[in-house]
Tab-separated table of C-alpha atoms in Angstrom:
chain	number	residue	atom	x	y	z
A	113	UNK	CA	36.975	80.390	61.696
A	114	UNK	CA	35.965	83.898	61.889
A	115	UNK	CA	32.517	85.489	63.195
A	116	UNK	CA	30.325	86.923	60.807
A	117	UNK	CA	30.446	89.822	63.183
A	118	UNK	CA	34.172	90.584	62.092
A	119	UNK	CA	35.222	93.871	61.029
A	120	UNK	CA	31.224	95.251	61.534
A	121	UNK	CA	29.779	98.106	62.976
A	122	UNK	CA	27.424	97.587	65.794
A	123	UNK	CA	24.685	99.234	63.602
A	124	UNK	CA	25.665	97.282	60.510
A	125	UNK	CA	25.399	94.012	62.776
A	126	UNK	CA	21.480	95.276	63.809
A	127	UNK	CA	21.268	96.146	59.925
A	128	UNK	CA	22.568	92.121	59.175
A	129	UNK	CA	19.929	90.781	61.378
A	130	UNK	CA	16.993	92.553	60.835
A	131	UNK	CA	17.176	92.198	57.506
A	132	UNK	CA	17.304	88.461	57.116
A	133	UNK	CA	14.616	87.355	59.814
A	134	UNK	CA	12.553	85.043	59.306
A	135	UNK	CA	9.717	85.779	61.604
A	136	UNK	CA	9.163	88.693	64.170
A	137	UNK	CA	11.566	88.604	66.544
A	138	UNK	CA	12.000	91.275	69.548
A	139	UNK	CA	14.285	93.803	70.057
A	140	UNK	CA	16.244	92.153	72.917
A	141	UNK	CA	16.263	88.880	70.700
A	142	UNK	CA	18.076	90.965	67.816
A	143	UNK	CA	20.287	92.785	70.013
A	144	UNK	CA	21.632	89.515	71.392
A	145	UNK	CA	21.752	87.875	67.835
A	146	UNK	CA	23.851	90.921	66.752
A	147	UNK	CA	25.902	91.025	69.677
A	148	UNK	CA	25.502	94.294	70.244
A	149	UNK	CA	25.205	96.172	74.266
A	150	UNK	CA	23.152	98.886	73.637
A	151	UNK	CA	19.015	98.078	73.455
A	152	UNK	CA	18.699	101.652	72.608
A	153	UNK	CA	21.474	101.736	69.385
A	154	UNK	CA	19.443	98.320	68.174
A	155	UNK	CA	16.034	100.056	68.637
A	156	UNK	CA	16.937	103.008	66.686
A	157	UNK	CA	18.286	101.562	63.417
A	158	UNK	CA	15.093	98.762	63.283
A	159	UNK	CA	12.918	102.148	63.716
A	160	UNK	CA	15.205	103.638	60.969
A	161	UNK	CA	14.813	100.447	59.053
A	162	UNK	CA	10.875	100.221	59.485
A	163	UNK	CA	11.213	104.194	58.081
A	164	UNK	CA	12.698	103.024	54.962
A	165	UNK	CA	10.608	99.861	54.360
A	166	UNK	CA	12.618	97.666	54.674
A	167	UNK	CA	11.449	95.750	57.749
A	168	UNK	CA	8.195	95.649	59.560
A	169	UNK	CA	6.990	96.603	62.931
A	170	UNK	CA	4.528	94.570	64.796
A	171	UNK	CA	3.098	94.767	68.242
A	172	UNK	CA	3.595	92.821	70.919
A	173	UNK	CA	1.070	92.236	73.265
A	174	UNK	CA	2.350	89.251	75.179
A	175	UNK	CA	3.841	91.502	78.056
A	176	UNK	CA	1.972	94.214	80.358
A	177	UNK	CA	3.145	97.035	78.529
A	178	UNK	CA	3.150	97.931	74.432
A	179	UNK	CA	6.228	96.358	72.909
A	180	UNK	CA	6.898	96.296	69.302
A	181	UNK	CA	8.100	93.361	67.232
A	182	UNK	CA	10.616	93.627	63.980
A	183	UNK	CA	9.847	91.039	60.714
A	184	UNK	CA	10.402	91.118	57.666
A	185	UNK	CA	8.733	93.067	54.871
A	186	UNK	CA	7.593	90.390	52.168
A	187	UNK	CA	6.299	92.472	49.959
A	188	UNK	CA	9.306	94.237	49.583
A	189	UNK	CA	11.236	91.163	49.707
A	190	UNK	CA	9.464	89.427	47.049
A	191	UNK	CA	9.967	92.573	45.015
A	192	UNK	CA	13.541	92.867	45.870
A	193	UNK	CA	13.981	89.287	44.645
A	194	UNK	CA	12.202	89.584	41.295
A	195	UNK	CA	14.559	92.846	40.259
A	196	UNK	CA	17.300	90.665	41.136
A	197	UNK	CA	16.252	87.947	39.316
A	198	UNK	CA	15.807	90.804	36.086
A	199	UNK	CA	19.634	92.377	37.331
A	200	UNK	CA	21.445	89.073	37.580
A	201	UNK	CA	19.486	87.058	34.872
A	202	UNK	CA	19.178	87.081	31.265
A	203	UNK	CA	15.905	86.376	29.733
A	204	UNK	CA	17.135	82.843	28.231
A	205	UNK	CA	18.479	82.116	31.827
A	206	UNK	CA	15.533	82.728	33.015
A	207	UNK	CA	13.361	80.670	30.445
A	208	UNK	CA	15.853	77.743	30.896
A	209	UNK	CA	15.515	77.926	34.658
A	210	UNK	CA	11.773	77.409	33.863
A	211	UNK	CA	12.116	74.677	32.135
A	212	UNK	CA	15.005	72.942	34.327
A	213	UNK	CA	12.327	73.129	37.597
A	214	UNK	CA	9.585	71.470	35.261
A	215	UNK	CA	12.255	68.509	34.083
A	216	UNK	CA	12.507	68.470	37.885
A	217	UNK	CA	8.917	68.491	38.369
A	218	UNK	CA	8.576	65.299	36.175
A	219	UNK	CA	11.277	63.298	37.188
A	220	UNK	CA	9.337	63.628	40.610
A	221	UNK	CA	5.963	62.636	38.700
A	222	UNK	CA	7.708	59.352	37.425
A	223	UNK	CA	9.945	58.632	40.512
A	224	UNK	CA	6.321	58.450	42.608
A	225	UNK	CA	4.411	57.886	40.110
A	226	UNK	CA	1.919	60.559	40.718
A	227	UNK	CA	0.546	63.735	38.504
A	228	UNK	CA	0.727	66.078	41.345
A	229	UNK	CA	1.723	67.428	44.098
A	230	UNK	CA	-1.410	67.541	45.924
A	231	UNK	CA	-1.439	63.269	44.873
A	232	UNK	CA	1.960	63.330	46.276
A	233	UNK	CA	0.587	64.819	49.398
A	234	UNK	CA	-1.870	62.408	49.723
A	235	UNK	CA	0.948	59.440	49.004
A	236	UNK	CA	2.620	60.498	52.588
A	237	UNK	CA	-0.510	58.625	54.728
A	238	UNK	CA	-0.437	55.366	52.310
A	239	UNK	CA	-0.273	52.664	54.773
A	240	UNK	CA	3.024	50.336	53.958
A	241	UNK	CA	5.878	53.150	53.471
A	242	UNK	CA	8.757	53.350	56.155
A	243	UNK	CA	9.187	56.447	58.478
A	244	UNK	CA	12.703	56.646	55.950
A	245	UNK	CA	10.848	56.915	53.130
A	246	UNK	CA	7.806	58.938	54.405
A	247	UNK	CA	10.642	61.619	55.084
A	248	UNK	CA	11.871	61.659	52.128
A	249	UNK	CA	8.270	62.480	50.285
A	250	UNK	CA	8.186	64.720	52.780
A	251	UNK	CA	11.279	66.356	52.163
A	252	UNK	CA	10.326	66.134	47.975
A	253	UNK	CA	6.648	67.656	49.225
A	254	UNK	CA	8.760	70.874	50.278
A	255	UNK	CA	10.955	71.232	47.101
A	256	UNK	CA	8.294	70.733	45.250
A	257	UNK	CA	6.147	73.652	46.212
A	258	UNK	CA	9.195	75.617	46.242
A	259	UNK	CA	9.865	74.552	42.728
A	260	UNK	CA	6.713	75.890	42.010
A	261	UNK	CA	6.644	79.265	43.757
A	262	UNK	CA	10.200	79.651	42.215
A	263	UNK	CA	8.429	79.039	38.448
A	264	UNK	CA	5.983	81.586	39.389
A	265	UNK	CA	8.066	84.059	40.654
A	266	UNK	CA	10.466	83.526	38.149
A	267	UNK	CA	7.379	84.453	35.205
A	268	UNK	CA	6.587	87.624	36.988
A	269	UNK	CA	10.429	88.497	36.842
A	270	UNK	CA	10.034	87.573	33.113
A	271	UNK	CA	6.788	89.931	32.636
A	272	UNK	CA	8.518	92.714	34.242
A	273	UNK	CA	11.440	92.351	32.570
A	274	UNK	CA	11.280	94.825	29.391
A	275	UNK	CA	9.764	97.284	31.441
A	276	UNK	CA	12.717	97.308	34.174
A	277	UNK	CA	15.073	96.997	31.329
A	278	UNK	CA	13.972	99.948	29.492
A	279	UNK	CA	13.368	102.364	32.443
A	280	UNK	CA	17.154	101.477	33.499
A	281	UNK	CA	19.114	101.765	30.304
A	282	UNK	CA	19.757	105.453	29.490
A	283	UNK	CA	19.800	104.778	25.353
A	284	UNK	CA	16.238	104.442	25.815
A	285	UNK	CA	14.489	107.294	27.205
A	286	UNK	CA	12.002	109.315	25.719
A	287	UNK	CA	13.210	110.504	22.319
A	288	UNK	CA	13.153	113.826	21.279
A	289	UNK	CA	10.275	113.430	18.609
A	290	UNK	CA	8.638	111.143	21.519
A	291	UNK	CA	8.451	114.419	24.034
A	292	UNK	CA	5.880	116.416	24.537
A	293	UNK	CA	6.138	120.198	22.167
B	203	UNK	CA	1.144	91.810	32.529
B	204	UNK	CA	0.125	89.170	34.942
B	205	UNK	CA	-0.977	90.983	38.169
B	206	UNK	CA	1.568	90.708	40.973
B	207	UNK	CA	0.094	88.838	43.507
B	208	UNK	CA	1.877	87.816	46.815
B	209	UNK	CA	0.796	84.448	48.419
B	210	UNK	CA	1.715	83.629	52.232
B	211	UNK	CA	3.005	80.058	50.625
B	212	UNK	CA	5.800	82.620	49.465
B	213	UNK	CA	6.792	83.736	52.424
B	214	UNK	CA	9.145	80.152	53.013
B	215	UNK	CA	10.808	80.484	50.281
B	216	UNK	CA	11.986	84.283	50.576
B	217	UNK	CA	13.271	83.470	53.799
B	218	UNK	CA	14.729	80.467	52.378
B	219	UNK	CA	16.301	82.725	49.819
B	220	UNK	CA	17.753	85.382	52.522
B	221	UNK	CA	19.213	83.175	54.937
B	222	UNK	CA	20.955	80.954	52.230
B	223	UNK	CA	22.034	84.065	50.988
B	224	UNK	CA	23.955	85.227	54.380
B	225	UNK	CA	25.028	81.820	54.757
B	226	UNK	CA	26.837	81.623	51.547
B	227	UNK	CA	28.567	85.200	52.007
B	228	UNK	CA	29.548	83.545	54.959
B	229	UNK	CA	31.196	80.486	53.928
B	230	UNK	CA	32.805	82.496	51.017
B	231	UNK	CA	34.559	84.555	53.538
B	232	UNK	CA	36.180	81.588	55.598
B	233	UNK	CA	39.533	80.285	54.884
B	234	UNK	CA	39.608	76.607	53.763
B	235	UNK	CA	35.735	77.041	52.334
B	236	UNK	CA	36.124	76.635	48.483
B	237	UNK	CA	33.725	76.425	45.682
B	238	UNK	CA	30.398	77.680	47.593
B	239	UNK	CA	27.325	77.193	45.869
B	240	UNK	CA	23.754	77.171	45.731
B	241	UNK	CA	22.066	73.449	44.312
B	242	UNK	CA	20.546	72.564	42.286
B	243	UNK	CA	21.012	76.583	41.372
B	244	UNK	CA	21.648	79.797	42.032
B	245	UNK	CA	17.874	81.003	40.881
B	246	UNK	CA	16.513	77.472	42.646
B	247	UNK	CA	18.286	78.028	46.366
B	248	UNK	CA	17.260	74.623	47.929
B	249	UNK	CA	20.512	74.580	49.464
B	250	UNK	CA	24.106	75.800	50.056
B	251	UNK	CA	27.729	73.562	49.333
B	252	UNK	CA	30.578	74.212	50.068
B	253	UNK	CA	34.002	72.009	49.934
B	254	UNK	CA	36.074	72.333	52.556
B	255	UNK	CA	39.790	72.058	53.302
B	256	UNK	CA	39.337	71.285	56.885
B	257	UNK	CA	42.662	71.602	58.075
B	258	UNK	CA	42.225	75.082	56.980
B	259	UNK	CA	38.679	76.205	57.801
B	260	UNK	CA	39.576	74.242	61.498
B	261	UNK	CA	43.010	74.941	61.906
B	262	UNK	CA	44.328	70.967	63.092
B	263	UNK	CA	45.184	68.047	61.453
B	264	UNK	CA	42.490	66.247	59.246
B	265	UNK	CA	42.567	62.944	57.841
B	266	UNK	CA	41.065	63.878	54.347
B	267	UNK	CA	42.286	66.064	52.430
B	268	UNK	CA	38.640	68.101	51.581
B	269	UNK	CA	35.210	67.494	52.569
B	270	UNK	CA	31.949	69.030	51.098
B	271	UNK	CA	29.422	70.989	53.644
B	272	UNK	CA	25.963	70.955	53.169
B	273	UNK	CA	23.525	73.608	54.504
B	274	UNK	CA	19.414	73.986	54.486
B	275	UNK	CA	17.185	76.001	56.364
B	276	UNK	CA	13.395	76.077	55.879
B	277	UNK	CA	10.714	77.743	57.360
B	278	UNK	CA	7.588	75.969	57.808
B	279	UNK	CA	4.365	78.828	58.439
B	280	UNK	CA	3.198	75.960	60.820
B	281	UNK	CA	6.506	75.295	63.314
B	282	UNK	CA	7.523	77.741	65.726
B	283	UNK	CA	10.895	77.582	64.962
B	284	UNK	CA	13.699	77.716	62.022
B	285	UNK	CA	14.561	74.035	60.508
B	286	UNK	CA	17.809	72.786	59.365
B	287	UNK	CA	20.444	70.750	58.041
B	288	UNK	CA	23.660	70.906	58.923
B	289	UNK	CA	25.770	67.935	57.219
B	290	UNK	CA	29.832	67.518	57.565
B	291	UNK	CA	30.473	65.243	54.439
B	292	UNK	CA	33.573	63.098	54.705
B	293	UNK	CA	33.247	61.188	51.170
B	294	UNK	CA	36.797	60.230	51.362
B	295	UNK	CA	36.189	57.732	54.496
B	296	UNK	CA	32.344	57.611	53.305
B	297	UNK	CA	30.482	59.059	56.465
B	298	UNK	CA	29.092	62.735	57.137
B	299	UNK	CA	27.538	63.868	60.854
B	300	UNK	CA	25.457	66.725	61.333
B	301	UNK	CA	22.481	68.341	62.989
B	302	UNK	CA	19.109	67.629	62.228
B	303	UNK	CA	16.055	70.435	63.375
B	304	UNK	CA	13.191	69.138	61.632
B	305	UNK	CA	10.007	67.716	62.431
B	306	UNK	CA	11.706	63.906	62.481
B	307	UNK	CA	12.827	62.143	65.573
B	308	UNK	CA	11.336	64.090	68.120
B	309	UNK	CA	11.555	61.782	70.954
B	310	UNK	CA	14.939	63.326	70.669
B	311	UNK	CA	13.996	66.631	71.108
B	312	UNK	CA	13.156	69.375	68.782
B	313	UNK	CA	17.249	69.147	67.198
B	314	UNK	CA	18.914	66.152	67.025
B	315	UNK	CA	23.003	64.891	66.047
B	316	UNK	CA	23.095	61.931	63.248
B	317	UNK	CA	26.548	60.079	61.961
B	318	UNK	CA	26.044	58.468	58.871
B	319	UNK	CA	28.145	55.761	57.521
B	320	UNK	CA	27.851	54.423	53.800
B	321	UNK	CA	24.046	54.274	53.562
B	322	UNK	CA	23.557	53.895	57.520
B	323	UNK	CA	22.332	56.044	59.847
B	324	UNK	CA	25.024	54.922	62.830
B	325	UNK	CA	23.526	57.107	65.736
B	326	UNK	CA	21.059	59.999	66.815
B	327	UNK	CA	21.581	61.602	69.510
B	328	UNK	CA	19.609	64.480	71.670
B	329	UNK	CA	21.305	68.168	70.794
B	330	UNK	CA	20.770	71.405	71.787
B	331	UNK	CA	18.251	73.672	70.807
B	332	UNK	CA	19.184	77.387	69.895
B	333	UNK	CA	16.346	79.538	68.771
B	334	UNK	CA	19.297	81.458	66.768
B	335	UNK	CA	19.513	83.075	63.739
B	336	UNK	CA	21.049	80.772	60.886
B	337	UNK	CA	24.290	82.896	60.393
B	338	UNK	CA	24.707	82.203	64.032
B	339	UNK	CA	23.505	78.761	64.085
B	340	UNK	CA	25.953	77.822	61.630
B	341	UNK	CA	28.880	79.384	63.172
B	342	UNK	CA	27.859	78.071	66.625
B	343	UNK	CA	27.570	74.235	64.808
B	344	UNK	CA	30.762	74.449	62.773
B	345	UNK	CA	32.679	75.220	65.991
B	346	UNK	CA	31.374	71.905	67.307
B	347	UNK	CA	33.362	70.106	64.635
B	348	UNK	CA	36.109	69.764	66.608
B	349	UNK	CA	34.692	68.370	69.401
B	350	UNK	CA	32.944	65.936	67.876
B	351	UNK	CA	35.494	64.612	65.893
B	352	UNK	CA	37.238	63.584	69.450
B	353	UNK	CA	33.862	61.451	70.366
B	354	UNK	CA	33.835	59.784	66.816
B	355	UNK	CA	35.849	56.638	67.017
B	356	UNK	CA	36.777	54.161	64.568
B	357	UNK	CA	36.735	50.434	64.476
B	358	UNK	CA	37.620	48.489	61.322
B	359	UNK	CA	37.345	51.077	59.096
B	360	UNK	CA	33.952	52.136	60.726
B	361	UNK	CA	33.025	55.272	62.537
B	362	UNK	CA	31.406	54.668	66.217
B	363	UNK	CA	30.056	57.301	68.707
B	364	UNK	CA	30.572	55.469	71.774
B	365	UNK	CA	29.906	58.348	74.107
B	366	UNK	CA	27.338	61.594	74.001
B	367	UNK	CA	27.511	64.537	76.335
B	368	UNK	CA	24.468	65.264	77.812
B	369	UNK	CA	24.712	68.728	77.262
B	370	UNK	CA	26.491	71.836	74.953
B	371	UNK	CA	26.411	69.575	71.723
């Protein structure tokens, strides 16, 4: 097997990490994670990432002196993920993605026999089901909202998706009888 | 247009969506990983599978010929650390092992080891916990493979775990 490290640069390593944490993590933490030796190489590209936007700096008050945290940037991220969504997508992908998770949605509905998630929710403390099969509406509970927040991110890529369209093809600029004299 | 709002409930599922992503550039990079995917789809990244060819991706004898990986991480806003599932699939002799960092069996600790045969959960088993990042909890979990394939023993046609090491697993 070979380590994702492999044929990386000890900056591209920092780069690797910082941009696919999931919650604040420290410089030391990162540096290990990326296995690189130098604190002061893996402080200077986060900084150079928080610069760009592209990750977050926090601070850190749990020691005696100032530290900073690095996290991600979700705005950016969720941005990032709805022009990918436009990029990699056609609209009718898109639309049939929509209505695959709500298929998905109702088999879930019928399988529990419940209208929602929030009565699905409130399924999990019904005396008489098994720790098995508490789990698994559990484990449904999770996909479910993320079903959901997929749908809705997934109509915002749809909304956008003329707009990012037009302002990327070049046949559609601003026409000469469309310019200003 | 709708306004773009940006809910906190999102947050789970972007990281969701990143570290699946690294995982599966990954996997497509080792030799013997074939076929990597996200299920139920690429827009809807619940998961990542892969088939393996494990004599390949592990570089010693196997008994079956392929078997499929199966990879999720999730981020509960309310757990102080990164969940996961990490399940080796053996469909071929019907049983799969993994690791387990969820909020289920925590007498065993906050990760645990299961071996599954047929429908039947055959063992759990206390494992180690990393705070890692999931690129590098993967890695460090695959390279356990091997040694738990040498504690998995089999009895009429039925996998047994007759021994656990206290620690490293």
């Amino acid at each position: 097997m070979d380590s994702w490290t492999d044929g990386l640069s000890t900056r591209e390593r920092v780069r690797k990490i910082a941009l696919s944490l999931t919650r604040p993590r420290s410089v030391n933490w990162i540096k290990t994670e990326a296995d690189v030796a130098s604190w002061d190489t893996t402080k200077d590209e986060l900084e150079r990432l928080v610069e760009y936007g592209q990750i977050k700096r926090v601070e850190d008050d749990s020691g005696s002196e100032t530290r900073y945290r690095y996290g991600p940037n979700y705005r950016r991220r969720y941005l990032d993920r709805v022009e990918e969504l436009v990029a990699d997508h056609t609209k009718d992908e898109l639309r049939n993605e929509i209505a695959a998770i709500q298929e998905q949605i109702e088999t879930w509905q019928d399988a529990y026999d419940v209208d929602s998630l929030s009565a699905l929710n409130e399924s999990v403390t019904d005396t008489g089901l098994s720790s098995d099969e508490i789990r698994e509406r559990n484990a449904v509970i999770r996909r479910w909202e993320r079903s959901r927040e997929t749908k809705r991110l997934i109509a915002h890529a749809l909304s956008l998706y003329d707009d990012l369209e037009r302002v990327t093809d070049p046949d559609s600029g601003p026409q000469p009888s469309e310019m200003a004299p | 247009m709708a306004p773009l709002f940006i809910f906190l409930a999102h947050r789970s599922l972007l990281d969701q969506h990143t570290a699946h992503g690294e995982i599966r550039t990954w996997l497509r990079n080792q030799g013997g990983c074939y076929d990597v995917r996200y299920a139920p789809s690429s827009i809807r990244r619940h998961e990542v599978c892969a088939t393996i060819e494990p004599e390949i991706l592990l570089g010693r004898p196997y008994p079956s010929e392929t078997v499929e990986l199966r990879v999720e991480f999730e981020f509960p806003e309310d757990t102080e650390y990164d969940q996961y599932e990490i399940q080796w699939i053996d469909g071929e002799r019907n049983y799969s092992f993994g690791w387990h960092q969820d909020e289920t069996h925590l007498d065993l600790g906050r990760c645990h080891f299961q071996l599954e045969y047929r429908d039947e959960t055959l063992a759990r088993k206390p494992a180690v916990f990393h705070d890692i990042h999931p690129v590098n909890v993967l890695e460090q979990r695959l390279s356990l493979v091997p040694s738990i394939l040498e504690l998995v023993t089999w009895e009429y046609n039925r996998p047994r775990l007759p021994q656990w090491p206290p620690r490293d697993v």
